[in-house]
Short mmCIF file of C-alpha atoms in Angstrom, two decimals:
data_model
loop_
_atom_site.label_atom_id
_atom_site.label_comp_id
_atom_site.label_asym_id
_atom_site.label_seq_id
_atom_site.Cartn_x
_atom_site.Cartn_y
_atom_site.Cartn_z
CA UNK A 26 8.07 113.08 -25.38
CA UNK A 27 8.93 109.40 -25.23
CA UNK A 28 8.23 107.31 -22.19
CA UNK A 29 11.54 106.46 -20.39
CA UNK A 30 12.68 102.97 -21.33
CA UNK A 31 12.76 101.83 -17.72
CA UNK A 32 9.29 103.13 -16.82
CA UNK A 33 6.64 100.45 -16.72
CA UNK A 34 3.34 101.07 -18.51
CA UNK A 35 0.28 102.16 -16.58
CA UNK A 36 -3.45 102.08 -17.20
CA UNK A 37 -3.16 105.72 -18.28
CA UNK A 38 -0.75 104.65 -21.05
CA UNK A 39 -3.22 102.02 -22.20
CA UNK A 40 -6.06 104.55 -22.12
CA UNK A 41 -4.13 107.09 -24.21
CA UNK A 42 -3.19 104.61 -26.92
CA UNK A 43 -6.65 102.98 -27.00
CA UNK A 44 -8.40 106.37 -27.10
CA UNK A 45 -10.49 105.76 -23.99
CA UNK A 46 -10.53 106.99 -20.41
CA UNK A 47 -8.47 105.43 -17.63
CA UNK A 48 -11.75 104.57 -15.91
CA UNK A 49 -12.81 102.60 -18.98
CA UNK A 50 -9.54 100.66 -18.90
CA UNK A 51 -10.08 99.90 -15.23
CA UNK A 52 -13.64 98.70 -15.89
CA UNK A 53 -12.53 96.60 -18.88
CA UNK A 54 -10.00 94.80 -16.70
CA UNK A 55 -12.07 94.48 -13.54
CA UNK A 56 -15.72 94.55 -14.67
CA UNK A 57 -15.56 93.48 -18.34
CA UNK A 58 -19.33 92.97 -18.52
CA UNK A 59 -19.69 96.76 -18.18
CA UNK A 60 -17.65 97.45 -21.34
CA UNK A 61 -18.68 96.52 -24.88
CA UNK A 62 -16.78 93.70 -26.59
CA UNK A 63 -15.05 95.86 -29.22
CA UNK A 64 -13.63 98.22 -26.60
CA UNK A 65 -12.57 95.33 -24.34
CA UNK A 66 -10.67 93.68 -27.17
CA UNK A 67 -8.97 96.96 -28.14
CA UNK A 68 -7.85 97.53 -24.53
CA UNK A 69 -6.61 93.95 -24.21
CA UNK A 70 -4.62 94.31 -27.45
CA UNK A 71 -2.98 97.56 -26.29
CA UNK A 72 -2.19 96.05 -22.85
CA UNK A 73 -0.42 93.16 -24.58
CA UNK A 74 1.50 95.51 -26.93
CA UNK A 75 2.70 97.61 -23.99
CA UNK A 76 3.58 94.47 -22.01
CA UNK A 77 1.46 95.70 -19.14
CA UNK A 78 2.75 93.82 -16.07
CA UNK A 79 0.33 91.67 -14.03
CA UNK A 80 1.41 92.96 -10.65
CA UNK A 81 0.94 96.58 -11.67
CA UNK A 82 -2.76 96.00 -12.12
CA UNK A 83 -2.99 94.48 -8.67
CA UNK A 84 -1.08 97.37 -7.13
CA UNK A 85 -3.07 100.09 -8.90
CA UNK A 86 -6.44 98.54 -8.09
CA UNK A 87 -5.54 97.88 -4.49
CA UNK A 88 -3.40 100.84 -3.54
CA UNK A 89 -5.63 101.54 -0.56
CA UNK A 90 -5.97 97.96 0.62
CA UNK A 91 -5.31 97.01 4.22
CA UNK A 92 -2.32 94.74 3.51
CA UNK A 93 -4.36 91.56 3.49
CA UNK A 94 -4.68 88.39 1.42
CA UNK A 95 -7.82 86.36 0.74
CA UNK A 96 -7.66 82.55 0.82
CA UNK A 97 -10.65 81.07 -0.98
CA UNK A 98 -11.57 77.43 -0.21
CA UNK A 99 -14.64 75.32 -0.92
CA UNK A 100 -15.05 73.49 2.38
CA UNK A 101 -13.43 74.86 5.51
CA UNK A 102 -14.66 71.87 7.52
CA UNK A 103 -12.09 69.77 5.64
CA UNK A 104 -9.18 69.62 8.07
CA UNK A 105 -6.68 69.75 5.19
CA UNK A 106 -7.09 73.53 5.18
CA UNK A 107 -6.50 74.23 8.88
CA UNK A 108 -2.74 73.63 8.79
CA UNK A 109 -2.45 75.24 5.36
CA UNK A 110 -4.09 78.42 6.66
CA UNK A 111 -1.81 78.40 9.74
CA UNK A 112 1.21 78.30 7.46
CA UNK A 113 -0.16 81.10 5.31
CA UNK A 114 -0.96 83.26 8.32
CA UNK A 115 2.48 82.79 9.90
CA UNK A 116 4.19 83.82 6.66
CA UNK A 117 1.81 86.74 6.08
CA UNK A 118 2.27 88.13 9.59
CA UNK A 119 6.03 88.19 9.12
CA UNK A 120 5.40 90.65 6.29
CA UNK A 121 2.75 92.57 8.26
CA UNK A 122 -0.10 91.20 6.17
CA UNK A 123 -3.28 89.63 7.49
CA UNK A 124 -5.23 86.64 6.14
CA UNK A 125 -8.94 86.56 5.34
CA UNK A 126 -10.49 83.13 4.74
CA UNK A 127 -13.46 82.71 2.41
CA UNK A 128 -15.42 79.44 2.61
CA UNK A 129 -17.67 79.10 -0.46
CA UNK A 130 -19.19 75.76 0.63
CA UNK A 131 -19.32 74.95 -3.11
CA UNK A 132 -21.82 77.78 -3.81
CA UNK A 133 -20.86 79.73 -6.95
CA UNK A 134 -22.83 82.83 -5.93
CA UNK A 135 -20.89 82.91 -2.66
CA UNK A 136 -17.65 82.87 -4.65
CA UNK A 137 -18.57 86.18 -6.26
CA UNK A 138 -19.12 87.82 -2.87
CA UNK A 139 -15.55 86.99 -1.86
CA UNK A 140 -14.06 87.82 -5.27
CA UNK A 141 -15.67 91.26 -5.04
CA UNK A 142 -13.51 91.91 -1.94
CA UNK A 143 -10.48 91.32 -4.14
CA UNK A 144 -11.68 93.27 -7.16
CA UNK A 145 -12.92 96.10 -4.96
CA UNK A 146 -9.45 96.62 -3.49
CA UNK A 147 -10.22 95.41 0.04
CA UNK A 148 -7.52 92.72 -0.19
CA UNK A 149 -4.22 92.82 -2.06
CA UNK A 150 -4.00 89.24 -3.35
CA UNK A 151 -6.06 86.11 -3.87
CA UNK A 152 -5.00 82.54 -3.02
CA UNK A 153 -7.53 79.91 -4.05
CA UNK A 154 -8.16 76.19 -4.04
CA UNK A 155 -11.38 76.07 -6.05
CA UNK A 156 -10.29 74.11 -9.12
CA UNK A 157 -11.94 76.69 -11.37
CA UNK A 158 -12.10 80.44 -11.79
CA UNK A 159 -14.62 81.66 -9.24
CA UNK A 160 -17.63 83.66 -10.34
CA UNK A 161 -16.74 87.27 -11.06
CA UNK A 162 -13.12 86.59 -12.02
CA UNK A 163 -12.28 86.13 -15.70
CA UNK A 164 -9.12 84.62 -17.15
CA UNK A 165 -7.72 87.91 -18.45
CA UNK A 166 -8.01 89.62 -15.08
CA UNK A 167 -6.72 86.59 -13.17
CA UNK A 168 -3.51 86.54 -15.21
CA UNK A 169 -3.08 90.31 -14.68
CA UNK A 170 -3.44 90.14 -10.90
CA UNK A 171 -1.75 88.71 -7.78
CA UNK A 172 -3.65 85.39 -7.96
CA UNK A 173 -2.12 82.09 -6.79
CA UNK A 174 -3.70 78.64 -6.98
CA UNK A 175 -2.99 75.91 -4.43
CA UNK A 176 -3.58 72.15 -4.76
CA UNK A 177 -6.09 72.50 -7.60
CA UNK A 178 -4.70 73.72 -10.92
CA UNK A 179 -7.13 75.40 -13.31
CA UNK A 180 -7.20 73.96 -16.85
CA UNK A 181 -5.89 76.15 -19.68
CA UNK A 182 -4.81 79.03 -17.40
CA UNK A 183 -1.18 79.21 -16.32
CA UNK A 184 -1.52 80.92 -12.97
CA UNK A 185 1.23 80.80 -10.33
CA UNK A 186 0.69 77.66 -8.26
CA UNK A 187 1.81 75.65 -5.25
CA UNK A 188 1.07 71.93 -5.63
CA UNK A 189 2.34 68.43 -4.93
CA UNK A 190 2.80 65.60 -7.42
CA UNK A 191 -0.53 63.92 -6.75
CA UNK A 192 -0.12 61.17 -9.35
CA UNK A 193 3.36 60.18 -8.16
CA UNK A 194 2.45 59.99 -4.47
CA UNK A 195 -0.84 58.21 -5.11
CA UNK A 196 1.07 55.63 -7.13
CA UNK A 197 3.51 55.30 -4.23
CA UNK A 198 0.62 54.69 -1.80
CA UNK A 199 -0.85 51.91 -3.94
CA UNK A 200 2.61 50.40 -4.55
CA UNK A 201 2.99 50.24 -0.77
CA UNK A 202 -0.19 48.16 -0.55
CA UNK A 203 0.98 45.94 -3.40
CA UNK A 204 4.31 45.35 -1.63
CA UNK A 205 2.31 44.22 1.40
CA UNK A 206 0.74 41.46 -0.67
CA UNK A 207 -2.54 43.12 -1.66
CA UNK A 208 -3.78 42.36 -5.16
CA UNK A 209 -7.39 43.52 -5.06
CA UNK A 210 -7.21 47.21 -4.20
CA UNK A 211 -10.05 49.72 -4.34
CA UNK A 212 -9.86 53.49 -4.75
CA UNK A 213 -12.23 56.04 -3.22
CA UNK A 214 -11.48 59.36 -4.90
CA UNK A 215 -12.81 62.84 -5.52
CA UNK A 216 -14.85 64.09 -8.44
CA UNK A 217 -13.03 63.81 -11.76
CA UNK A 218 -13.90 67.45 -12.48
CA UNK A 219 -11.06 68.35 -10.10
CA UNK A 220 -7.40 68.23 -11.08
CA UNK A 221 -6.32 66.66 -7.78
CA UNK A 222 -8.87 63.85 -8.03
CA UNK A 223 -7.90 63.07 -11.63
CA UNK A 224 -4.21 62.94 -10.76
CA UNK A 225 -4.73 60.68 -7.74
CA UNK A 226 -6.87 58.34 -9.83
CA UNK A 227 -4.12 58.30 -12.45
CA UNK A 228 -1.57 57.34 -9.81
CA UNK A 229 -3.82 54.51 -8.59
CA UNK A 230 -4.22 53.11 -12.10
CA UNK A 231 -0.51 53.51 -12.87
CA UNK A 232 0.36 51.41 -9.82
CA UNK A 233 -2.02 48.64 -10.84
CA UNK A 234 -0.71 48.65 -14.40
CA UNK A 235 2.90 48.63 -13.22
CA UNK A 236 2.22 45.51 -11.15
CA UNK A 237 0.23 43.83 -13.96
CA UNK A 238 -2.92 43.92 -11.86
CA UNK A 239 -6.28 44.26 -13.63
CA UNK A 240 -8.29 47.45 -13.27
CA UNK A 241 -11.87 46.90 -12.05
CA UNK A 242 -14.15 49.92 -12.47
CA UNK A 243 -16.40 48.59 -9.69
CA UNK A 244 -13.54 49.16 -7.25
CA UNK A 245 -13.12 52.85 -8.05
CA UNK A 246 -15.72 55.34 -6.81
CA UNK A 247 -15.86 59.11 -7.37
CA UNK A 248 -17.33 61.14 -4.53
CA UNK A 249 -16.69 64.19 -2.36
CA UNK A 250 -13.59 64.52 -0.18
CA UNK A 251 -15.66 64.03 3.00
CA UNK A 252 -15.99 61.56 5.87
CA UNK A 253 -19.62 60.65 5.06
CA UNK A 254 -18.74 60.09 1.42
CA UNK A 255 -15.90 57.75 2.36
CA UNK A 256 -18.25 55.82 4.63
CA UNK A 257 -20.90 55.39 1.91
CA UNK A 258 -18.36 54.49 -0.79
CA UNK A 259 -16.66 51.87 1.41
CA UNK A 260 -20.04 50.31 2.24
CA UNK A 261 -20.72 50.00 -1.48
CA UNK A 262 -17.29 48.53 -2.25
CA UNK A 263 -17.42 46.03 0.61
CA UNK A 264 -20.78 44.73 -0.56
CA UNK A 265 -19.28 43.61 -3.88
CA UNK A 266 -19.25 39.91 -4.66
CA UNK A 267 -15.46 39.98 -4.57
CA UNK A 268 -14.53 42.77 -2.13
CA UNK A 269 -11.03 44.26 -1.95
CA UNK A 270 -8.44 43.54 0.72
CA UNK A 271 -7.22 47.15 0.65
CA UNK A 272 -8.55 50.63 -0.12
CA UNK A 273 -6.56 53.68 -1.19
CA UNK A 274 -8.48 56.84 -0.31
CA UNK A 275 -7.73 60.18 -1.97
CA UNK A 276 -8.04 62.07 1.32
CA UNK A 277 -7.79 61.28 5.01
CA UNK A 278 -11.40 62.38 5.46
CA UNK A 279 -12.42 59.66 3.00
CA UNK A 280 -10.09 57.16 4.67
CA UNK A 281 -11.53 57.80 8.13
CA UNK A 282 -15.03 57.33 6.77
CA UNK A 283 -13.96 54.09 5.08
CA UNK A 284 -12.42 52.82 8.33
CA UNK A 285 -15.66 53.44 10.18
CA UNK A 286 -17.60 51.59 7.46
CA UNK A 287 -15.27 48.59 7.75
CA UNK A 288 -15.61 48.51 11.53
CA UNK A 289 -19.39 48.96 11.43
CA UNK A 290 -19.48 45.95 9.10
CA UNK A 291 -17.85 43.93 11.90
CA UNK A 292 -14.60 43.70 9.99
CA UNK A 293 -11.15 44.70 11.15
CA UNK A 294 -8.74 47.39 9.95
CA UNK A 295 -6.14 46.27 8.99
CA UNK A 296 -6.64 42.50 9.36
CA UNK A 297 -9.60 42.29 6.96
CA UNK A 298 -9.14 45.53 5.02
CA UNK A 299 -6.02 47.69 4.90
CA UNK A 300 -6.49 51.42 4.27
CA UNK A 301 -4.17 54.22 3.11
CA UNK A 302 -5.14 57.91 3.05
CA UNK A 303 -3.72 61.12 1.63
CA UNK A 304 -2.97 64.38 3.51
CA UNK A 305 -1.98 63.34 7.08
CA UNK A 306 -4.63 65.42 8.80
CA UNK A 307 -4.91 66.02 12.53
CA UNK A 308 -6.90 62.83 13.21
CA UNK A 309 -4.67 60.45 11.23
CA UNK A 310 -2.32 59.83 14.14
CA UNK A 311 -4.98 59.47 16.86
CA UNK A 312 -7.65 57.30 15.22
CA UNK A 313 -7.75 53.60 16.05
CA UNK A 314 -5.90 52.13 14.31
CA UNK A 315 -3.69 55.02 13.33
CA UNK A 316 -3.82 55.83 9.63
CA UNK A 317 -1.07 55.12 7.11
CA UNK A 318 -1.14 58.06 4.74
CA UNK A 319 0.70 60.41 2.39
CA UNK A 320 1.75 63.53 4.28
CA UNK A 321 1.35 66.79 2.41
CA UNK A 322 3.43 69.75 3.67
CA UNK A 323 0.30 71.77 4.33
CA UNK A 324 1.90 74.62 6.27
CA UNK A 325 4.58 75.05 3.64
CA UNK A 326 1.94 75.06 0.88
CA UNK A 327 0.24 77.98 2.60
CA UNK A 328 3.51 79.80 3.26
CA UNK A 329 4.79 79.32 -0.29
CA UNK A 330 1.52 80.62 -1.73
CA UNK A 331 1.78 83.76 0.40
CA UNK A 332 5.37 84.33 -0.75
CA UNK A 333 4.30 84.05 -4.40
CA UNK A 334 1.43 86.48 -3.90
CA UNK A 335 3.63 89.01 -2.09
CA UNK A 336 6.30 88.78 -4.81
CA UNK A 337 3.66 89.79 -7.36
CA UNK A 338 2.23 92.55 -5.17
CA UNK A 339 5.69 94.00 -4.45
CA UNK A 340 6.88 93.66 -8.06
CA UNK A 341 9.72 91.27 -7.22
CA UNK A 342 11.11 88.86 -9.82
CA UNK A 343 9.68 85.35 -9.56
CA UNK A 344 12.11 82.55 -10.32
CA UNK A 345 9.54 79.75 -10.09
CA UNK A 346 5.87 80.43 -10.77
CA UNK A 347 4.90 76.79 -10.32
CA UNK A 348 6.17 75.45 -6.99
CA UNK A 349 6.00 71.68 -6.41
CA UNK A 350 6.61 70.46 -2.86
CA UNK A 351 7.56 66.99 -1.64
CA UNK A 352 5.28 64.60 0.25
CA UNK A 353 6.16 61.62 2.47
CA UNK A 354 4.62 58.21 3.11
CA UNK A 355 3.81 57.87 6.82
CA UNK A 356 3.56 54.24 7.95
CA UNK A 357 1.14 53.61 10.81
CA UNK A 358 -1.30 50.91 11.86
CA UNK A 359 -3.94 50.70 9.12
CA UNK A 360 -1.98 48.43 6.76
CA UNK A 361 -0.91 44.82 7.31
CA UNK A 362 0.67 42.10 5.21
CA UNK A 363 -1.63 39.97 3.11
CA UNK A 364 -0.72 36.44 2.08
CA UNK A 365 -1.05 36.11 -1.68
#
């Protein structure tokens, strides 16, 4: 008897065609290391032939889950995530889902502990800002599950995402400094292993090139997106023989650290050094001087990621798997005009 045309394939269908048990199919998709390579490849081939739908795997594996979503971040102390999580939670609660937050603190073994919650069916979907597939989650399973990436895209894997145009808005930030008469502009950015950091560096360099300004590698420093890192990087930059008159920082945490370094060096922000950040975190509007920055729609990023995850869990059609949201330049007190 033929399967009805409108019935979607299940793991049982895959098992029957591949000549294995349903449990073996489940293990191959969730714990591939427990299944030999030949069997894994056969199951993957059959799943592709049957056009096994990603959300079905998530639903079958998590049928008993407690209507919850896991948000996986690398550093919860970074204030960027507080508003994002608020937005995610507000959206989730409207659909009677709860939010669990996993802070890996950059430890790969800790990633696996949180991913096991997802693979073990204790949460329905995974939203992550890790910049890589966390330990315990392979590419095949990620693409067959309700997994959404935010901020940090993962190379070579087209997962549903919610991002901003980091290169465009970084270029806009540096152009703003150039329009204020600055010609020697430094950049304190994140590690180039991360998509966001690479894109913000690209925007910085594009702005210099567009204004026919030379690029000086001594004025660009890679570091962590943290206050202490911004402080140390700014100290290094300001000690150069020809220091900059302005610094574009790839996060507000970095910018606040850079501002403190300038002030501790008995210089003034913005009279001696102008500074622009990226994010518009909670301290940007209350620091002295207040911080000119690129505002990311952090609450909407969280809410949009939840909507994407729920669409996959509930088997709803997704019109746009890759959501790009708009930012805004917020002018405050950390930038002044510089006479050329």
